[in-house]
């Protein structure tokens, strides 16, 4: 009887092994599709609420997809992508020429989508009487130490508060706004973008240079709390130009001086979850999500409006 059982038992056991081995060696981080599998995404910490909302919306639509998010500084996110620690990043700039060259040296190609716009904002405690500043005044204070003044001429020497050392905001301030590495005073780094806002909320004589995305959502309880204790300063490009607050309108018109672009950057193949997530954020649902949260989406759906004209008929 044993000799008759063995030929039947071996093929079944072999089939069982082959099936389970294929599942065991499957890597959901690599063996994925645009709508399924696992994905690691690193992002600039200031964009936390926006990235988490995009991820939650994506996962609610594609139940077989699982996205892990990691907050970091801008430079750390780029390094994570370069080192294969993640497959996609969300930061407020494109890769630099030097970074693209480094990726190319490893025979890696980076892909990107511009998905939204935000800006570097000036936030002060309500105890401050300053409401309007031009960028030359801000530069003179940060670089030369010249005091700021309100509309009555009263001087203002606030403590500068920012999110974290080596963040995207500090790099943008030094590289694009001031174009110098030398400041007349050292900023206080609160540790995160939200912590910087909270510090300004409770501390008079402070000036927060923050990413607008942290408080862009007017329906967010955190934004409402900020509005009750702080106010944004309207900026002008020159003393003779209009003063503008950071918002969707001033970003769209290009009238706010310190606008920043948000990118989703990846380097994996076209048929991948990284590509699927990038396409989603750059697509209609992702763009509407940015719009609802107070940022300017890079693409807005066109609306066609038809107006039918009818001649009025006089009645006798």
PDB file of C-alpha atoms in Angstrom:
ATOM      1  CA  UNK A   1       0.000   0.000   0.000  1.00  0.00           C
ATOM      2  CA  UNK A   2       2.858   2.425   0.803  1.00  0.00           C
ATOM      3  CA  UNK A   3       4.291   2.151  -2.720  1.00  0.00           C
ATOM      4  CA  UNK A   4       0.966   3.197  -4.124  1.00  0.00           C
ATOM      5  CA  UNK A   5       0.593   6.178  -1.759  1.00  0.00           C
ATOM      6  CA  UNK A   6       4.037   7.736  -2.316  1.00  0.00           C
ATOM      7  CA  UNK A   7       3.613   8.703  -5.999  1.00  0.00           C
ATOM      8  CA  UNK A   8       0.423  10.573  -5.132  1.00  0.00           C
ATOM      9  CA  UNK A   9       1.774  12.301  -1.983  1.00  0.00           C
ATOM     10  CA  UNK A  10       5.016  13.721  -3.448  1.00  0.00           C
ATOM     11  CA  UNK A  11       3.457  15.842  -6.229  1.00  0.00           C
ATOM     12  CA  UNK A  12       0.925  17.333  -3.793  1.00  0.00           C
ATOM     13  CA  UNK A  13       3.647  18.230  -1.282  1.00  0.00           C
ATOM     14  CA  UNK A  14       5.831  19.712  -4.018  1.00  0.00           C
ATOM     15  CA  UNK A  15       2.937  21.855  -5.259  1.00  0.00           C
ATOM     16  CA  UNK A  16       2.318  23.079  -1.712  1.00  0.00           C
ATOM     17  CA  UNK A  17       5.994  24.101  -1.342  1.00  0.00           C
ATOM     18  CA  UNK A  18       6.153  25.936  -4.656  1.00  0.00           C
ATOM     19  CA  UNK A  19       2.966  27.895  -3.963  1.00  0.00           C
ATOM     20  CA  UNK A  20       4.011  29.006  -0.500  1.00  0.00           C
ATOM     21  CA  UNK A  21       7.603  29.815  -1.523  1.00  0.00           C
ATOM     22  CA  UNK A  22       6.406  32.171  -4.238  1.00  0.00           C
ATOM     23  CA  UNK A  23       4.282  34.036  -1.683  1.00  0.00           C
ATOM     24  CA  UNK A  24       7.111  34.021   0.849  1.00  0.00           C
ATOM     25  CA  UNK A  25       9.631  35.607  -1.511  1.00  0.00           C
ATOM     26  CA  UNK A  26       7.205  38.210  -2.873  1.00  0.00           C
ATOM     27  CA  UNK A  27       8.237  41.751  -1.894  1.00  0.00           C
ATOM     28  CA  UNK A  28       5.226  44.072  -1.842  1.00  0.00           C
ATOM     29  CA  UNK A  29       7.528  47.115  -1.889  1.00  0.00           C
ATOM     30  CA  UNK A  30       8.878  46.069  -5.313  1.00  0.00           C
ATOM     31  CA  UNK A  31       6.328  43.600  -6.709  1.00  0.00           C
ATOM     32  CA  UNK A  32       3.537  46.153  -6.805  1.00  0.00           C
ATOM     33  CA  UNK A  33       1.237  47.890  -9.278  1.00  0.00           C
ATOM     34  CA  UNK A  34       0.008  51.494  -9.568  1.00  0.00           C
ATOM     35  CA  UNK A  35      -2.884  50.621  -7.227  1.00  0.00           C
ATOM     36  CA  UNK A  36      -1.601  47.817  -4.990  1.00  0.00           C
ATOM     37  CA  UNK A  37       1.352  46.834  -2.835  1.00  0.00           C
ATOM     38  CA  UNK A  38       3.413  48.847  -0.355  1.00  0.00           C
ATOM     39  CA  UNK A  39       5.146  52.195  -0.727  1.00  0.00           C
ATOM     40  CA  UNK A  40       7.419  54.316   1.461  1.00  0.00           C
ATOM     41  CA  UNK A  41       7.079  58.082   1.030  1.00  0.00           C
ATOM     42  CA  UNK A  42       9.340  60.667   2.710  1.00  0.00           C
ATOM     43  CA  UNK A  43       8.176  64.269   2.847  1.00  0.00           C
ATOM     44  CA  UNK A  44       9.153  67.700   4.074  1.00  0.00           C
ATOM     45  CA  UNK A  45       7.747  67.897   7.598  1.00  0.00           C
ATOM     46  CA  UNK A  46       5.976  71.196   6.908  1.00  0.00           C
ATOM     47  CA  UNK A  47       3.697  69.407   4.419  1.00  0.00           C
ATOM     48  CA  UNK A  48       2.527  66.840   6.968  1.00  0.00           C
ATOM     49  CA  UNK A  49      -1.232  67.494   6.936  1.00  0.00           C
ATOM     50  CA  UNK A  50      -1.379  67.704   3.145  1.00  0.00           C
ATOM     51  CA  UNK A  51       0.626  64.515   2.540  1.00  0.00           C
ATOM     52  CA  UNK A  52      -1.311  62.518   5.133  1.00  0.00           C
ATOM     53  CA  UNK A  53      -4.605  63.668   3.638  1.00  0.00           C
ATOM     54  CA  UNK A  54      -3.488  62.683   0.130  1.00  0.00           C
ATOM     55  CA  UNK A  55      -2.379  59.251   1.398  1.00  0.00           C
ATOM     56  CA  UNK A  56      -5.642  58.657   3.283  1.00  0.00           C
ATOM     57  CA  UNK A  57      -7.688  59.566   0.196  1.00  0.00           C
ATOM     58  CA  UNK A  58      -5.567  57.324  -2.039  1.00  0.00           C
ATOM     59  CA  UNK A  59      -5.804  54.328   0.315  1.00  0.00           C
ATOM     60  CA  UNK A  60      -9.572  54.789   0.700  1.00  0.00           C
ATOM     61  CA  UNK A  61      -9.906  54.432  -3.048  1.00  0.00           C
ATOM     62  CA  UNK A  62      -7.366  51.630  -3.526  1.00  0.00           C
ATOM     63  CA  UNK A  63      -7.774  49.164  -0.655  1.00  0.00           C
ATOM     64  CA  UNK A  64      -4.870  46.949  -1.747  1.00  0.00           C
ATOM     65  CA  UNK A  65      -2.380  49.805  -1.432  1.00  0.00           C
ATOM     66  CA  UNK A  66      -0.507  50.581   1.781  1.00  0.00           C
ATOM     67  CA  UNK A  67       1.598  53.764   2.004  1.00  0.00           C
ATOM     68  CA  UNK A  68       4.040  54.383   4.843  1.00  0.00           C
ATOM     69  CA  UNK A  69       4.960  58.036   5.415  1.00  0.00           C
ATOM     70  CA  UNK A  70       8.075  59.473   7.029  1.00  0.00           C
ATOM     71  CA  UNK A  71       8.480  63.145   7.966  1.00  0.00           C
ATOM     72  CA  UNK A  72      11.941  64.614   7.547  1.00  0.00           C
ATOM     73  CA  UNK A  73      13.815  67.665   6.365  1.00  0.00           C
ATOM     74  CA  UNK A  74      14.037  68.468   2.677  1.00  0.00           C
ATOM     75  CA  UNK A  75      17.645  67.323   2.266  1.00  0.00           C
ATOM     76  CA  UNK A  76      16.996  64.141   4.250  1.00  0.00           C
ATOM     77  CA  UNK A  77      14.072  63.252   1.979  1.00  0.00           C
ATOM     78  CA  UNK A  78      16.252  63.587  -1.127  1.00  0.00           C
ATOM     79  CA  UNK A  79      18.945  61.454   0.497  1.00  0.00           C
ATOM     80  CA  UNK A  80      16.379  58.793   1.378  1.00  0.00           C
ATOM     81  CA  UNK A  81      15.282  58.605  -2.248  1.00  0.00           C
ATOM     82  CA  UNK A  82      18.897  58.406  -3.398  1.00  0.00           C
ATOM     83  CA  UNK A  83      19.690  55.625  -0.898  1.00  0.00           C
ATOM     84  CA  UNK A  84      16.590  53.583  -1.819  1.00  0.00           C
ATOM     85  CA  UNK A  85      15.124  54.094   1.652  1.00  0.00           C
ATOM     86  CA  UNK A  86      11.908  55.185  -0.044  1.00  0.00           C
ATOM     87  CA  UNK A  87      10.434  55.197  -3.540  1.00  0.00           C
ATOM     88  CA  UNK A  88       8.855  58.666  -3.571  1.00  0.00           C
ATOM     89  CA  UNK A  89       9.281  62.005  -1.826  1.00  0.00           C
ATOM     90  CA  UNK A  90       7.172  65.162  -1.496  1.00  0.00           C
ATOM     91  CA  UNK A  91       9.220  68.354  -1.133  1.00  0.00           C
ATOM     92  CA  UNK A  92       8.976  72.024  -2.060  1.00  0.00           C
ATOM     93  CA  UNK A  93      11.423  72.100  -4.927  1.00  0.00           C
ATOM     94  CA  UNK A  94      12.644  69.989  -7.814  1.00  0.00           C
ATOM     95  CA  UNK A  95      15.956  68.157  -7.581  1.00  0.00           C
ATOM     96  CA  UNK A  96      18.963  70.398  -8.205  1.00  0.00           C
ATOM     97  CA  UNK A  97      21.272  69.850 -11.172  1.00  0.00           C
ATOM     98  CA  UNK A  98      23.888  68.357  -8.830  1.00  0.00           C
ATOM     99  CA  UNK A  99      21.348  65.966  -7.305  1.00  0.00           C
ATOM    100  CA  UNK A 100      20.148  64.834 -10.725  1.00  0.00           C
ATOM    101  CA  UNK A 101      23.757  64.220 -11.695  1.00  0.00           C
ATOM    102  CA  UNK A 102      24.250  62.087  -8.579  1.00  0.00           C
ATOM    103  CA  UNK A 103      21.188  60.009  -9.425  1.00  0.00           C
ATOM    104  CA  UNK A 104      22.427  59.599 -12.989  1.00  0.00           C
ATOM    105  CA  UNK A 105      25.813  58.389 -11.706  1.00  0.00           C
ATOM    106  CA  UNK A 106      23.980  55.443 -10.118  1.00  0.00           C
ATOM    107  CA  UNK A 107      22.115  54.879 -13.388  1.00  0.00           C
ATOM    108  CA  UNK A 108      18.925  56.065 -11.732  1.00  0.00           C
ATOM    109  CA  UNK A 109      16.376  58.285 -13.427  1.00  0.00           C
ATOM    110  CA  UNK A 110      14.188  60.607 -11.362  1.00  0.00           C
ATOM    111  CA  UNK A 111      10.681  61.598 -12.395  1.00  0.00           C
ATOM    112  CA  UNK A 112       8.692  64.477 -10.949  1.00  0.00           C
ATOM    113  CA  UNK A 113       5.305  66.174 -11.009  1.00  0.00           C
ATOM    114  CA  UNK A 114       4.637  69.727  -9.878  1.00  0.00           C
ATOM    115  CA  UNK A 115       1.448  69.301  -7.833  1.00  0.00           C
ATOM    116  CA  UNK A 116       0.740  72.515  -5.868  1.00  0.00           C
ATOM    117  CA  UNK A 117       1.986  75.897  -4.678  1.00  0.00           C
ATOM    118  CA  UNK A 118       2.584  77.259  -1.186  1.00  0.00           C
ATOM    119  CA  UNK A 119       4.755  80.067   0.170  1.00  0.00           C
ATOM    120  CA  UNK A 120       7.000  81.269   2.966  1.00  0.00           C
ATOM    121  CA  UNK A 121       4.817  83.351   5.296  1.00  0.00           C
ATOM    122  CA  UNK A 122       5.446  85.882   8.058  1.00  0.00           C
ATOM    123  CA  UNK A 123       3.411  85.264  11.200  1.00  0.00           C
ATOM    124  CA  UNK A 124       3.386  87.470  14.312  1.00  0.00           C
ATOM    125  CA  UNK A 125       1.657  87.434  17.672  1.00  0.00           C
ATOM    126  CA  UNK A 126      -1.347  89.775  17.876  1.00  0.00           C
ATOM    127  CA  UNK A 127       0.591  91.931  20.339  1.00  0.00           C
ATOM    128  CA  UNK A 128       2.624  93.108  17.342  1.00  0.00           C
ATOM    129  CA  UNK A 129       1.308  96.208  15.556  1.00  0.00           C
ATOM    130  CA  UNK A 130       3.131  95.532  12.281  1.00  0.00           C
ATOM    131  CA  UNK A 131       0.740  94.577   9.481  1.00  0.00           C
ATOM    132  CA  UNK A 132       2.633  95.413   6.272  1.00  0.00           C
ATOM    133  CA  UNK A 133       6.250  94.903   5.205  1.00  0.00           C
ATOM    134  CA  UNK A 134       8.149  94.906   1.946  1.00  0.00           C
ATOM    135  CA  UNK A 135      10.815  92.314   1.315  1.00  0.00           C
ATOM    136  CA  UNK A 136      13.635  94.870   1.457  1.00  0.00           C
ATOM    137  CA  UNK A 137      12.658  95.701   5.043  1.00  0.00           C
ATOM    138  CA  UNK A 138      12.727  92.013   5.940  1.00  0.00           C
ATOM    139  CA  UNK A 139      16.127  91.556   4.287  1.00  0.00           C
ATOM    140  CA  UNK A 140      17.545  94.609   6.077  1.00  0.00           C
ATOM    141  CA  UNK A 141      16.425  93.212   9.411  1.00  0.00           C
ATOM    142  CA  UNK A 142      17.674  89.671   8.848  1.00  0.00           C
ATOM    143  CA  UNK A 143      20.981  90.563   7.202  1.00  0.00           C
ATOM    144  CA  UNK A 144      21.857  94.050   8.502  1.00  0.00           C
ATOM    145  CA  UNK A 145      19.974  94.098  11.798  1.00  0.00           C
ATOM    146  CA  UNK A 146      17.999  97.254  10.943  1.00  0.00           C
ATOM    147  CA  UNK A 147      14.764  97.371  12.973  1.00  0.00           C
ATOM    148  CA  UNK A 148      11.352  96.799  11.465  1.00  0.00           C
ATOM    149  CA  UNK A 149       8.753  99.566  11.752  1.00  0.00           C
ATOM    150  CA  UNK A 150       4.991  99.635  11.903  1.00  0.00           C
ATOM    151  CA  UNK A 151       2.796 102.197  10.137  1.00  0.00           C
ATOM    152  CA  UNK A 152       3.249 104.706  12.972  1.00  0.00           C
ATOM    153  CA  UNK A 153       7.031 104.461  12.840  1.00  0.00           C
ATOM    154  CA  UNK A 154       7.405 102.422  16.043  1.00  0.00           C
ATOM    155  CA  UNK A 155      10.383 100.070  15.867  1.00  0.00           C
ATOM    156  CA  UNK A 156      10.070  96.293  16.200  1.00  0.00           C
ATOM    157  CA  UNK A 157      12.955  93.895  16.862  1.00  0.00           C
ATOM    158  CA  UNK A 158      11.354  90.464  17.085  1.00  0.00           C
ATOM    159  CA  UNK A 159      12.917  87.087  17.799  1.00  0.00           C
ATOM    160  CA  UNK A 160      12.934  85.105  14.526  1.00  0.00           C
ATOM    161  CA  UNK A 161      11.329  81.662  14.859  1.00  0.00           C
ATOM    162  CA  UNK A 162      11.576  78.907  12.242  1.00  0.00           C
ATOM    163  CA  UNK A 163      10.712  75.231  12.023  1.00  0.00           C
ATOM    164  CA  UNK A 164      13.984  73.276  12.095  1.00  0.00           C
ATOM    165  CA  UNK A 165      17.613  73.449  11.095  1.00  0.00           C
ATOM    166  CA  UNK A 166      18.218  72.394   7.466  1.00  0.00           C
ATOM    167  CA  UNK A 167      14.518  72.515   6.630  1.00  0.00           C
ATOM    168  CA  UNK A 168      13.215  73.518   3.222  1.00  0.00           C
ATOM    169  CA  UNK A 169      12.078  76.854   4.669  1.00  0.00           C
ATOM    170  CA  UNK A 170      15.513  77.855   5.949  1.00  0.00           C
ATOM    171  CA  UNK A 171      17.145  76.792   2.678  1.00  0.00           C
ATOM    172  CA  UNK A 172      14.611  78.827   0.682  1.00  0.00           C
ATOM    173  CA  UNK A 173      15.159  81.835   2.940  1.00  0.00           C
ATOM    174  CA  UNK A 174      18.932  81.748   2.581  1.00  0.00           C
ATOM    175  CA  UNK A 175      19.246  80.655  -1.049  1.00  0.00           C
ATOM    176  CA  UNK A 176      16.308  82.392  -2.738  1.00  0.00           C
ATOM    177  CA  UNK A 177      15.183  85.259  -0.517  1.00  0.00           C
ATOM    178  CA  UNK A 178      18.357  86.587   1.121  1.00  0.00           C
ATOM    179  CA  UNK A 179      20.945  84.959  -1.155  1.00  0.00           C
ATOM    180  CA  UNK A 180      23.426  84.857   1.707  1.00  0.00           C
ATOM    181  CA  UNK A 181      24.548  82.483   4.442  1.00  0.00           C
ATOM    182  CA  UNK A 182      25.144  85.292   6.933  1.00  0.00           C
ATOM    183  CA  UNK A 183      22.379  86.570   9.232  1.00  0.00           C
ATOM    184  CA  UNK A 184      22.571  89.394  11.730  1.00  0.00           C
ATOM    185  CA  UNK A 185      20.761  87.270  14.323  1.00  0.00           C
ATOM    186  CA  UNK A 186      20.286  83.560  14.909  1.00  0.00           C
ATOM    187  CA  UNK A 187      16.777  82.160  14.427  1.00  0.00           C
ATOM    188  CA  UNK A 188      15.167  80.075  17.127  1.00  0.00           C
ATOM    189  CA  UNK A 189      14.379  76.615  15.745  1.00  0.00           C
ATOM    190  CA  UNK A 190      11.219  75.218  17.321  1.00  0.00           C
ATOM    191  CA  UNK A 191      11.715  71.656  16.031  1.00  0.00           C
ATOM    192  CA  UNK A 192       8.808  71.477  13.598  1.00  0.00           C
ATOM    193  CA  UNK A 193       6.633  73.753  11.494  1.00  0.00           C
ATOM    194  CA  UNK A 194       3.649  73.384  13.811  1.00  0.00           C
ATOM    195  CA  UNK A 195       5.807  73.965  16.887  1.00  0.00           C
ATOM    196  CA  UNK A 196       7.051  77.216  15.346  1.00  0.00           C
ATOM    197  CA  UNK A 197       3.469  78.427  14.919  1.00  0.00           C
ATOM    198  CA  UNK A 198       2.612  77.390  18.488  1.00  0.00           C
ATOM    199  CA  UNK A 199       5.601  79.339  19.792  1.00  0.00           C
ATOM    200  CA  UNK A 200       4.423  82.512  18.028  1.00  0.00           C
ATOM    201  CA  UNK A 201       0.888  81.919  19.342  1.00  0.00           C
ATOM    202  CA  UNK A 202       2.011  82.208  22.973  1.00  0.00           C
ATOM    203  CA  UNK A 203       5.084  84.453  22.713  1.00  0.00           C
ATOM    204  CA  UNK A 204       4.949  88.237  22.116  1.00  0.00           C
ATOM    205  CA  UNK A 205       7.728  89.950  20.163  1.00  0.00           C
ATOM    206  CA  UNK A 206       8.299  86.993  17.858  1.00  0.00           C
ATOM    207  CA  UNK A 207       8.254  86.739  14.075  1.00  0.00           C
ATOM    208  CA  UNK A 208       7.648  83.315  12.610  1.00  0.00           C
ATOM    209  CA  UNK A 209       8.969  82.543   9.145  1.00  0.00           C
ATOM    210  CA  UNK A 210       6.779  79.555   8.438  1.00  0.00           C
ATOM    211  CA  UNK A 211       5.546  77.479   5.553  1.00  0.00           C
ATOM    212  CA  UNK A 212       2.041  78.677   4.695  1.00  0.00           C
ATOM    213  CA  UNK A 213       0.924  75.061   4.177  1.00  0.00           C
ATOM    214  CA  UNK A 214       0.919  74.585   7.971  1.00  0.00           C
ATOM    215  CA  UNK A 215      -2.000  77.006   8.373  1.00  0.00           C
ATOM    216  CA  UNK A 216      -3.494  77.042   4.864  1.00  0.00           C
ATOM    217  CA  UNK A 217      -6.670  75.104   5.767  1.00  0.00           C
ATOM    218  CA  UNK A 218      -9.147  77.595   7.197  1.00  0.00           C
ATOM    219  CA  UNK A 219     -11.389  74.771   8.431  1.00  0.00           C
ATOM    220  CA  UNK A 220      -8.592  73.189  10.451  1.00  0.00           C
ATOM    221  CA  UNK A 221      -8.961  73.788  14.241  1.00  0.00           C
ATOM    222  CA  UNK A 222      -5.225  74.556  14.362  1.00  0.00           C
ATOM    223  CA  UNK A 223      -5.686  77.384  11.841  1.00  0.00           C
ATOM    224  CA  UNK A 224      -8.656  78.750  13.795  1.00  0.00           C
ATOM    225  CA  UNK A 225      -6.621  78.757  16.992  1.00  0.00           C
ATOM    226  CA  UNK A 226      -3.804  80.544  15.163  1.00  0.00           C
ATOM    227  CA  UNK A 227      -6.175  83.202  13.842  1.00  0.00           C
ATOM    228  CA  UNK A 228      -7.336  83.974  17.386  1.00  0.00           C
ATOM    229  CA  UNK A 229      -3.816  84.755  18.636  1.00  0.00           C
ATOM    230  CA  UNK A 230      -1.727  85.676  15.563  1.00  0.00           C
ATOM    231  CA  UNK A 231      -1.915  87.441  12.239  1.00  0.00           C
ATOM    232  CA  UNK A 232      -0.100  87.142   8.947  1.00  0.00           C
ATOM    233  CA  UNK A 233       1.904  90.058   7.584  1.00  0.00           C
ATOM    234  CA  UNK A 234       1.144  91.245   4.054  1.00  0.00           C
ATOM    235  CA  UNK A 235       4.266  91.409   1.888  1.00  0.00           C
ATOM    236  CA  UNK A 236       5.153  93.659  -1.033  1.00  0.00           C
ATOM    237  CA  UNK A 237       7.877  93.044  -3.604  1.00  0.00           C
ATOM    238  CA  UNK A 238       8.869  96.724  -3.503  1.00  0.00           C
ATOM    239  CA  UNK A 239       7.797  99.711  -1.376  1.00  0.00           C
ATOM    240  CA  UNK A 240       5.647 100.907  -4.286  1.00  0.00           C
ATOM    241  CA  UNK A 241       3.904  97.611  -5.129  1.00  0.00           C
ATOM    242  CA  UNK A 242       0.762  96.088  -3.633  1.00  0.00           C
ATOM    243  CA  UNK A 243       0.912  94.279  -0.318  1.00  0.00           C
ATOM    244  CA  UNK A 244      -0.270  90.695  -0.565  1.00  0.00           C
ATOM    245  CA  UNK A 245      -1.141  87.943   1.892  1.00  0.00           C
ATOM    246  CA  UNK A 246      -0.169  84.355   1.092  1.00  0.00           C
ATOM    247  CA  UNK A 247      -3.235  82.638  -0.369  1.00  0.00           C
ATOM    248  CA  UNK A 248      -4.421  80.829  -3.464  1.00  0.00           C
ATOM    249  CA  UNK A 249      -5.195  84.048  -5.305  1.00  0.00           C
ATOM    250  CA  UNK A 250      -1.811  85.721  -4.764  1.00  0.00           C
ATOM    251  CA  UNK A 251      -0.029  82.471  -5.651  1.00  0.00           C
ATOM    252  CA  UNK A 252      -2.067  82.196  -8.854  1.00  0.00           C
ATOM    253  CA  UNK A 253      -1.436  85.793  -9.902  1.00  0.00           C
ATOM    254  CA  UNK A 254       2.230  85.681  -8.900  1.00  0.00           C
ATOM    255  CA  UNK A 255       1.817  88.779  -6.721  1.00  0.00           C
ATOM    256  CA  UNK A 256       3.013  87.187  -3.477  1.00  0.00           C
ATOM    257  CA  UNK A 257       6.826  87.465  -3.361  1.00  0.00           C
ATOM    258  CA  UNK A 258       7.779  84.164  -1.744  1.00  0.00           C
ATOM    259  CA  UNK A 259       5.943  81.393  -3.617  1.00  0.00           C
ATOM    260  CA  UNK A 260       7.184  77.799  -3.485  1.00  0.00           C
ATOM    261  CA  UNK A 261       6.287  74.827  -5.693  1.00  0.00           C
ATOM    262  CA  UNK A 262       5.490  71.383  -4.262  1.00  0.00           C
ATOM    263  CA  UNK A 263       6.762  68.327  -6.145  1.00  0.00           C
ATOM    264  CA  UNK A 264       6.211  64.591  -5.964  1.00  0.00           C
ATOM    265  CA  UNK A 265       9.500  62.970  -7.036  1.00  0.00           C
ATOM    266  CA  UNK A 266      10.084  59.273  -7.647  1.00  0.00           C
ATOM    267  CA  UNK A 267      12.553  57.040  -9.428  1.00  0.00           C
ATOM    268  CA  UNK A 268      10.763  53.700  -9.782  1.00  0.00           C
ATOM    269  CA  UNK A 269       9.262  52.307 -12.982  1.00  0.00           C
ATOM    270  CA  UNK A 270       6.085  53.368 -14.697  1.00  0.00           C
ATOM    271  CA  UNK A 271       4.091  50.313 -13.575  1.00  0.00           C
ATOM    272  CA  UNK A 272       4.593  50.895  -9.843  1.00  0.00           C
ATOM    273  CA  UNK A 273       2.742  52.138  -6.787  1.00  0.00           C
ATOM    274  CA  UNK A 274       5.045  55.170  -6.680  1.00  0.00           C
ATOM    275  CA  UNK A 275       3.853  56.105 -10.164  1.00  0.00           C
ATOM    276  CA  UNK A 276       0.249  55.475  -9.147  1.00  0.00           C
ATOM    277  CA  UNK A 277       0.535  57.744  -6.118  1.00  0.00           C
ATOM    278  CA  UNK A 278       2.291  60.471  -8.120  1.00  0.00           C
ATOM    279  CA  UNK A 279      -0.438  60.345 -10.780  1.00  0.00           C
ATOM    280  CA  UNK A 280      -3.171  60.457  -8.138  1.00  0.00           C
ATOM    281  CA  UNK A 281      -1.755  63.548  -6.395  1.00  0.00           C
ATOM    282  CA  UNK A 282      -1.287  65.277  -9.751  1.00  0.00           C
ATOM    283  CA  UNK A 283      -4.731  64.124 -10.917  1.00  0.00           C
ATOM    284  CA  UNK A 284      -8.231  65.534 -10.347  1.00  0.00           C
ATOM    285  CA  UNK A 285      -8.861  64.109  -6.862  1.00  0.00           C
ATOM    286  CA  UNK A 286      -5.436  65.014  -5.522  1.00  0.00           C
ATOM    287  CA  UNK A 287      -5.710  68.527  -6.949  1.00  0.00           C
ATOM    288  CA  UNK A 288      -9.128  69.088  -5.391  1.00  0.00           C
ATOM    289  CA  UNK A 289      -7.689  67.960  -2.062  1.00  0.00           C
ATOM    290  CA  UNK A 290      -5.027  70.680  -2.227  1.00  0.00           C
ATOM    291  CA  UNK A 291      -7.667  73.227  -3.223  1.00  0.00           C
ATOM    292  CA  UNK A 292      -9.889  72.359  -0.243  1.00  0.00           C
ATOM    293  CA  UNK A 293      -6.916  72.647   2.121  1.00  0.00           C
ATOM    294  CA  UNK A 294      -6.062  76.155   1.003  1.00  0.00           C
ATOM    295  CA  UNK A 295      -3.132  75.578  -1.350  1.00  0.00           C
ATOM    296  CA  UNK A 296      -3.072  76.368  -5.058  1.00  0.00           C
ATOM    297  CA  UNK A 297      -3.184  73.162  -7.129  1.00  0.00           C
ATOM    298  CA  UNK A 298      -0.919  73.093 -10.158  1.00  0.00           C
ATOM    299  CA  UNK A 299      -3.768  71.971 -12.378  1.00  0.00           C
ATOM    300  CA  UNK A 300      -7.329  73.160 -12.148  1.00  0.00           C
ATOM    301  CA  UNK A 301     -10.227  71.681 -14.044  1.00  0.00           C
ATOM    302  CA  UNK A 302     -11.640  73.993 -16.668  1.00  0.00           C
ATOM    303  CA  UNK A 303     -15.272  74.914 -16.326  1.00  0.00           C
ATOM    304  CA  UNK A 304     -17.313  75.632 -19.417  1.00  0.00           C
ATOM    305  CA  UNK A 305     -20.097  78.136 -18.883  1.00  0.00           C
ATOM    306  CA  UNK A 306     -22.728  78.793 -21.528  1.00  0.00           C
ATOM    307  CA  UNK A 307     -24.721  82.007 -21.394  1.00  0.00           C
ATOM    308  CA  UNK A 308     -27.906  82.107 -23.388  1.00  0.00           C
ATOM    309  CA  UNK A 309     -29.015  85.590 -24.363  1.00  0.00           C
ATOM    310  CA  UNK A 310     -32.649  86.291 -25.079  1.00  0.00           C
ATOM    311  CA  UNK A 311     -34.052  89.556 -26.292  1.00  0.00           C
ATOM    312  CA  UNK A 312     -36.607  91.135 -24.008  1.00  0.00           C
ATOM    313  CA  UNK A 313     -40.067  91.376 -25.551  1.00  0.00           C
ATOM    314  CA  UNK A 314     -42.100  94.449 -24.766  1.00  0.00           C
ATOM    315  CA  UNK A 315     -45.612  93.830 -23.635  1.00  0.00           C
ATOM    316  CA  UNK A 316     -48.393  96.116 -24.677  1.00  0.00           C
TER     317      UNK A 316
END
